[in-house]
Every structure is written in C-alpha cells, then in structure tokens.
PDB file of C-alpha atoms in Angstrom:
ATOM      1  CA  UNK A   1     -79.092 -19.006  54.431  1.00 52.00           C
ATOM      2  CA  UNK A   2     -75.444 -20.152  55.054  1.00 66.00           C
ATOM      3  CA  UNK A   3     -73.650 -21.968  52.312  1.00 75.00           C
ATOM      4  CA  UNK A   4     -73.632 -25.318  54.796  1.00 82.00           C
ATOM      5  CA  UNK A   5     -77.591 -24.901  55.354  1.00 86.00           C
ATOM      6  CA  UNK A   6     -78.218 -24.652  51.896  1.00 84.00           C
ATOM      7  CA  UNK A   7     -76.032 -27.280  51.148  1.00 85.00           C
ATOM      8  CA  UNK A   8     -77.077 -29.318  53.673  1.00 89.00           C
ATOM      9  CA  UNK A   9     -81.031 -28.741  52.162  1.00 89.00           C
ATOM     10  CA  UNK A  10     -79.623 -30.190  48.438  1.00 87.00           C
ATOM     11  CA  UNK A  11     -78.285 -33.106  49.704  1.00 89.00           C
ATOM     12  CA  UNK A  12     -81.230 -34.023  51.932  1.00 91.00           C
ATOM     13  CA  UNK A  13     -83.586 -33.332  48.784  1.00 89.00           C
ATOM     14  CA  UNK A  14     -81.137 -35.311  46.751  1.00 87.00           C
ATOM     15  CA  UNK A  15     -81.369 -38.414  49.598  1.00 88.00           C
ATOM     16  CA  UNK A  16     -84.976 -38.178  48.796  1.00 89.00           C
ATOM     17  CA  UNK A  17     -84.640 -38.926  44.928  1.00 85.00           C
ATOM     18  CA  UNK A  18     -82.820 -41.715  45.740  1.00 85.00           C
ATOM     19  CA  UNK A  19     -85.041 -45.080  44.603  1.00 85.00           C
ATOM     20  CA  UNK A  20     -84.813 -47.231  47.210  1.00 87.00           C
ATOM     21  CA  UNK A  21     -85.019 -49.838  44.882  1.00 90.00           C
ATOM     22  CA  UNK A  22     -81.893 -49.697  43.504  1.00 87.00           C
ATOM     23  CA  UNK A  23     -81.012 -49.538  47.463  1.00 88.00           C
ATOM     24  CA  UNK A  24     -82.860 -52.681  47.864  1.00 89.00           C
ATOM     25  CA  UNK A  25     -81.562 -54.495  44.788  1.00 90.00           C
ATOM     26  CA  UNK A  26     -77.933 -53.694  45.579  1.00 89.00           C
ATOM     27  CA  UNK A  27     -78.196 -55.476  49.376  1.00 90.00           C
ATOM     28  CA  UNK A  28     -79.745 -58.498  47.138  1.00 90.00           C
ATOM     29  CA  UNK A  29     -77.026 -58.441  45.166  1.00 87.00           C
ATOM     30  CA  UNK A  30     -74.650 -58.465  47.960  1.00 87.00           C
ATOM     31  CA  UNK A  31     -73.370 -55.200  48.177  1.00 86.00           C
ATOM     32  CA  UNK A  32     -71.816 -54.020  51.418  1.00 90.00           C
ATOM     33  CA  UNK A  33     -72.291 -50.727  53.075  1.00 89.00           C
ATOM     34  CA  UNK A  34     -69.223 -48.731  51.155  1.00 92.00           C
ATOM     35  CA  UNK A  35     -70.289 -50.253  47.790  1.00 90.00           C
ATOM     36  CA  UNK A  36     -73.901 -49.243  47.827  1.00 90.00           C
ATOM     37  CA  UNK A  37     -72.881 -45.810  48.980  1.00 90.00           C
ATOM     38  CA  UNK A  38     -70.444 -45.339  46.154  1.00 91.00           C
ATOM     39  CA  UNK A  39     -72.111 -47.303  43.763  1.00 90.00           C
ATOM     40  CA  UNK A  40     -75.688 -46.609  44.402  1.00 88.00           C
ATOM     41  CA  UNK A  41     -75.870 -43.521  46.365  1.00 89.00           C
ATOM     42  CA  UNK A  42     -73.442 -41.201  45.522  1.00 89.00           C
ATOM     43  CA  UNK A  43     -74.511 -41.297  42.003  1.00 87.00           C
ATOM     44  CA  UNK A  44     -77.804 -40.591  42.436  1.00 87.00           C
ATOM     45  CA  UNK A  45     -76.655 -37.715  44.909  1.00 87.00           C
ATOM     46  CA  UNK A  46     -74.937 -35.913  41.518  1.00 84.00           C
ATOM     47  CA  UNK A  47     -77.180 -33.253  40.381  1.00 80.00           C
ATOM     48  CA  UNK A  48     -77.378 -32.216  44.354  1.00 84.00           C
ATOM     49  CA  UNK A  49     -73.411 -32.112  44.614  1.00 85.00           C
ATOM     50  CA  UNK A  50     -72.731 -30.418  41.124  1.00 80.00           C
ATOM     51  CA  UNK A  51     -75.320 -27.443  42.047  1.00 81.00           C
ATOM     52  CA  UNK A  52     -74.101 -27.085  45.699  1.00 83.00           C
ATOM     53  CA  UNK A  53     -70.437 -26.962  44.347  1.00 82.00           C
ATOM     54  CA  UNK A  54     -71.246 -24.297  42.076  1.00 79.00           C
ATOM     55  CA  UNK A  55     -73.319 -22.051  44.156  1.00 80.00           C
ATOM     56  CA  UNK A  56     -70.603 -22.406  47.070  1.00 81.00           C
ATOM     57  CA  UNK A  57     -68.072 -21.513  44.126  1.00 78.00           C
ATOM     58  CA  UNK A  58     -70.371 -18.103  43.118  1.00 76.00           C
ATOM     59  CA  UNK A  59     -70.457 -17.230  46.599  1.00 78.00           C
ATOM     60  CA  UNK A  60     -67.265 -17.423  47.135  1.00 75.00           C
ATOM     61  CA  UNK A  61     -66.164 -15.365  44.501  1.00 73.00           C
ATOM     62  CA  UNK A  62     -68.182 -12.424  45.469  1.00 73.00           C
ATOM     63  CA  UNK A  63     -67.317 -12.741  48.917  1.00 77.00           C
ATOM     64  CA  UNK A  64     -65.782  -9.473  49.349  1.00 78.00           C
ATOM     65  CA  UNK A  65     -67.775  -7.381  52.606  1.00 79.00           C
ATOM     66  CA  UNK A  66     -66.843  -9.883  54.933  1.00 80.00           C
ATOM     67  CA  UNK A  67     -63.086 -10.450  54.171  1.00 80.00           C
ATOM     68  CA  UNK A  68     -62.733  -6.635  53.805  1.00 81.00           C
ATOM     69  CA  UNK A  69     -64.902  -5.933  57.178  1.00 82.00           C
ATOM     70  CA  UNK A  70     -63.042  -8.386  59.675  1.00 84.00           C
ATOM     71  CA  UNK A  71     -59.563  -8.466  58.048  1.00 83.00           C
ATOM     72  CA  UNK A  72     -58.564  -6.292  55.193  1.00 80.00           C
ATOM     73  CA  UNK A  73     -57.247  -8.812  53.501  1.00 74.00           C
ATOM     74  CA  UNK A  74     -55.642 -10.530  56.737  1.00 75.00           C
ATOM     75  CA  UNK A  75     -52.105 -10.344  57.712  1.00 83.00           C
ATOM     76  CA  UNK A  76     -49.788 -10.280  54.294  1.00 81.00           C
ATOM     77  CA  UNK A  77     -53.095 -10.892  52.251  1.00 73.00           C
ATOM     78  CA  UNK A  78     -53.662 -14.333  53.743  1.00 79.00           C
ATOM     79  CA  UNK A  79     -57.273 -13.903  53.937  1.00 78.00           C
ATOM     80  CA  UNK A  80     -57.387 -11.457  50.686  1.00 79.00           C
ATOM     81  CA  UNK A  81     -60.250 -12.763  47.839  1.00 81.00           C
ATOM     82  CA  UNK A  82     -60.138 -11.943  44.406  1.00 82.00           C
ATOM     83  CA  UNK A  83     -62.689  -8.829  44.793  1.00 84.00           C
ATOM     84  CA  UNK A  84     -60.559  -7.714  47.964  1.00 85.00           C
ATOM     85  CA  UNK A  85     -57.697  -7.781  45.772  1.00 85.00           C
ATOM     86  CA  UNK A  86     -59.054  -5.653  43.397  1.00 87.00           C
ATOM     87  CA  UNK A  87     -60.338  -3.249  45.779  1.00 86.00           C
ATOM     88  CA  UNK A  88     -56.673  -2.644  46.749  1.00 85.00           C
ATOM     89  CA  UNK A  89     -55.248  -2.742  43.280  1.00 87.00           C
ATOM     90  CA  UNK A  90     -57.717   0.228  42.605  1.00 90.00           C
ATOM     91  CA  UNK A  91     -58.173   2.374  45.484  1.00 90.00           C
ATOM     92  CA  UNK A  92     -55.064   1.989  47.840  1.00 87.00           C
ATOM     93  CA  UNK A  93     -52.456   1.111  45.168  1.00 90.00           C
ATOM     94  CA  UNK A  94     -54.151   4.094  42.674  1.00 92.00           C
ATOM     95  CA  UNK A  95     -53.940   1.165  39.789  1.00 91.00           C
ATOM     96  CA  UNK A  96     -57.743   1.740  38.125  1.00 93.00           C
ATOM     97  CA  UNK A  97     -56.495  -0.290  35.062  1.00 94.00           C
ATOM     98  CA  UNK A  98     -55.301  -2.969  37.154  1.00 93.00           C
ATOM     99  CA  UNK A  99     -58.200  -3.425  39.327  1.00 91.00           C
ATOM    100  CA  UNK A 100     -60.723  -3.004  36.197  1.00 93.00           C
ATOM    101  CA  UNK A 101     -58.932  -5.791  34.532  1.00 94.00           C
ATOM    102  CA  UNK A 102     -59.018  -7.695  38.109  1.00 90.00           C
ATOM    103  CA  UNK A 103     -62.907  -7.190  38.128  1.00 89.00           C
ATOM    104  CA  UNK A 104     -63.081  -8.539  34.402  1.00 93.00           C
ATOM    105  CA  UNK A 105     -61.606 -11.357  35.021  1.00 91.00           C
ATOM    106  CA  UNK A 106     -63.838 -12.459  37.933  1.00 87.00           C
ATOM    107  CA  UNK A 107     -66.572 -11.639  36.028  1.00 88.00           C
ATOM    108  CA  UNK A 108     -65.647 -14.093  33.668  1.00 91.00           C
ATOM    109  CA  UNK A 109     -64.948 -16.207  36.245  1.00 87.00           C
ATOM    110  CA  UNK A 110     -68.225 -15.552  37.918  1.00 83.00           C
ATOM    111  CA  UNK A 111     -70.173 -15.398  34.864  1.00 88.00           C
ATOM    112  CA  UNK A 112     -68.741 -19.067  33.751  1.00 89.00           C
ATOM    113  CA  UNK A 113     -69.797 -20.877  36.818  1.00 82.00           C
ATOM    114  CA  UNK A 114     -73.594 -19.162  36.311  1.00 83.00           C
ATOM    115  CA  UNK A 115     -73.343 -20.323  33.053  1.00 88.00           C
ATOM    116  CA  UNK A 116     -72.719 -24.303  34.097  1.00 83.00           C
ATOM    117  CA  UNK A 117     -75.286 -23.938  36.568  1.00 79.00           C
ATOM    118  CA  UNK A 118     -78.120 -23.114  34.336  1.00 82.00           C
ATOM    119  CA  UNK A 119     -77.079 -25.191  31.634  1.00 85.00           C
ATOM    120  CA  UNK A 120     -77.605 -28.251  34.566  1.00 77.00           C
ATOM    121  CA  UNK A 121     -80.932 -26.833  35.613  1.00 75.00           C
ATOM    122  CA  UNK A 122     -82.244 -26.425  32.222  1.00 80.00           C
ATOM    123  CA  UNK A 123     -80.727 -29.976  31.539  1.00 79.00           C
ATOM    124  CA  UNK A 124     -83.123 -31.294  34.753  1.00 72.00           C
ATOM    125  CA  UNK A 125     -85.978 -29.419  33.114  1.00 69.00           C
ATOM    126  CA  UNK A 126     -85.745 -30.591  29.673  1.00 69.00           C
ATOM    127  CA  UNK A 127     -86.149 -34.367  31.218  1.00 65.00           C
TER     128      UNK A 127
END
C-alpha cells in the first residue's frame, strides 16, 4: 500500500469519527463552511493526521532501494536520502566510520518517530 492510499484510508476512518453533532450544532450556531472545517473538522481529523505524518516520515527515512535503483542519488545528489548517503559514505567513498555514524544517526532518527507513534496509539488505547 502506497503512502497516499494509506493515507488516504486514515483520513476517511478519521471522517468517520467525526460526530455529526458537533457538525450539526456548529451550522446552528452559524458557522460557515471554512469555520466548521477548521473549527469542527480538522480537529477531530488529529489523531488521523498525526499517525499518517509519522508513518509517511518512517517511510521516508528508510527509503533507500528506490532512490538507489532509479537514480543513484540523482544528478549532484539531488535525489540522494539519508540511507543513500550513507551507502556512498561507506562503500564508494571507503569511509566505514562515516557511514556507521550516518546509519546511527537515522536510527535515532527513525527510532524517535516510532517512538511518538506508539506513545499516540497507546494514548488512543488507554481512553
């Protein structure tokens, strides 16, 4: 599943959660179109947009087959990703410190963005 799809899926779940409600109490209260989108909506579409952000954010960083398949990093490294770039640091350039500490630091990276993601699920769980 593509990163749109499966975003795509998380928001239409999210629109489900949505009470319509509050929908219906914000046109009695007068509230246009943009207001009970931002106001109303939006909100309510938060979990869905904080765990499609971070999955998109995981993928990316381990996005390396693609970029490294197709481009090599692109023309002057304009399509080169952080695992791409430590692929070259290591193996081309002959720099295995360089690319270890390379790979550490997405780990990190990596590892942080896991970390905010199940502290949001467990969060959803706990309620």
């Amino acid at each position: 599943m593509s990163n749109v799809n499966l975003a795509m899926v998380l928001f239409l779940a999210g629109l489900k959660n949505v009470s319509s409600e509050l929908v219906e109490a914000a046109v009695v209260d007068g509230a246009n179109a943009f207001q009970r989108f931002f106001y109303v909506i939006l909100p309510a579409l938060k979990p869905a947009m904080v765990i499609a952000i971070t999955v998109n954010i995981i993928d990316s960083l381990r996005a390396f087959d693609i970029v490294f398949v197709m481009t090599r990093g692109g023309p002057y490294y304009s399509s080169s990703v952080m695992a791409n770039y430590m692929y070259v640091q290591a193996f081309h350039n002959y720099r295995m410190g360089y690319g270890a500490s390379v790979a550490v630091v997405q780990f990190l990276i990596t590892f942080s963005f896991i970390l905010l993601y199940l502290i949001n699920v467990l969060k959803k769980e706990e309620r």
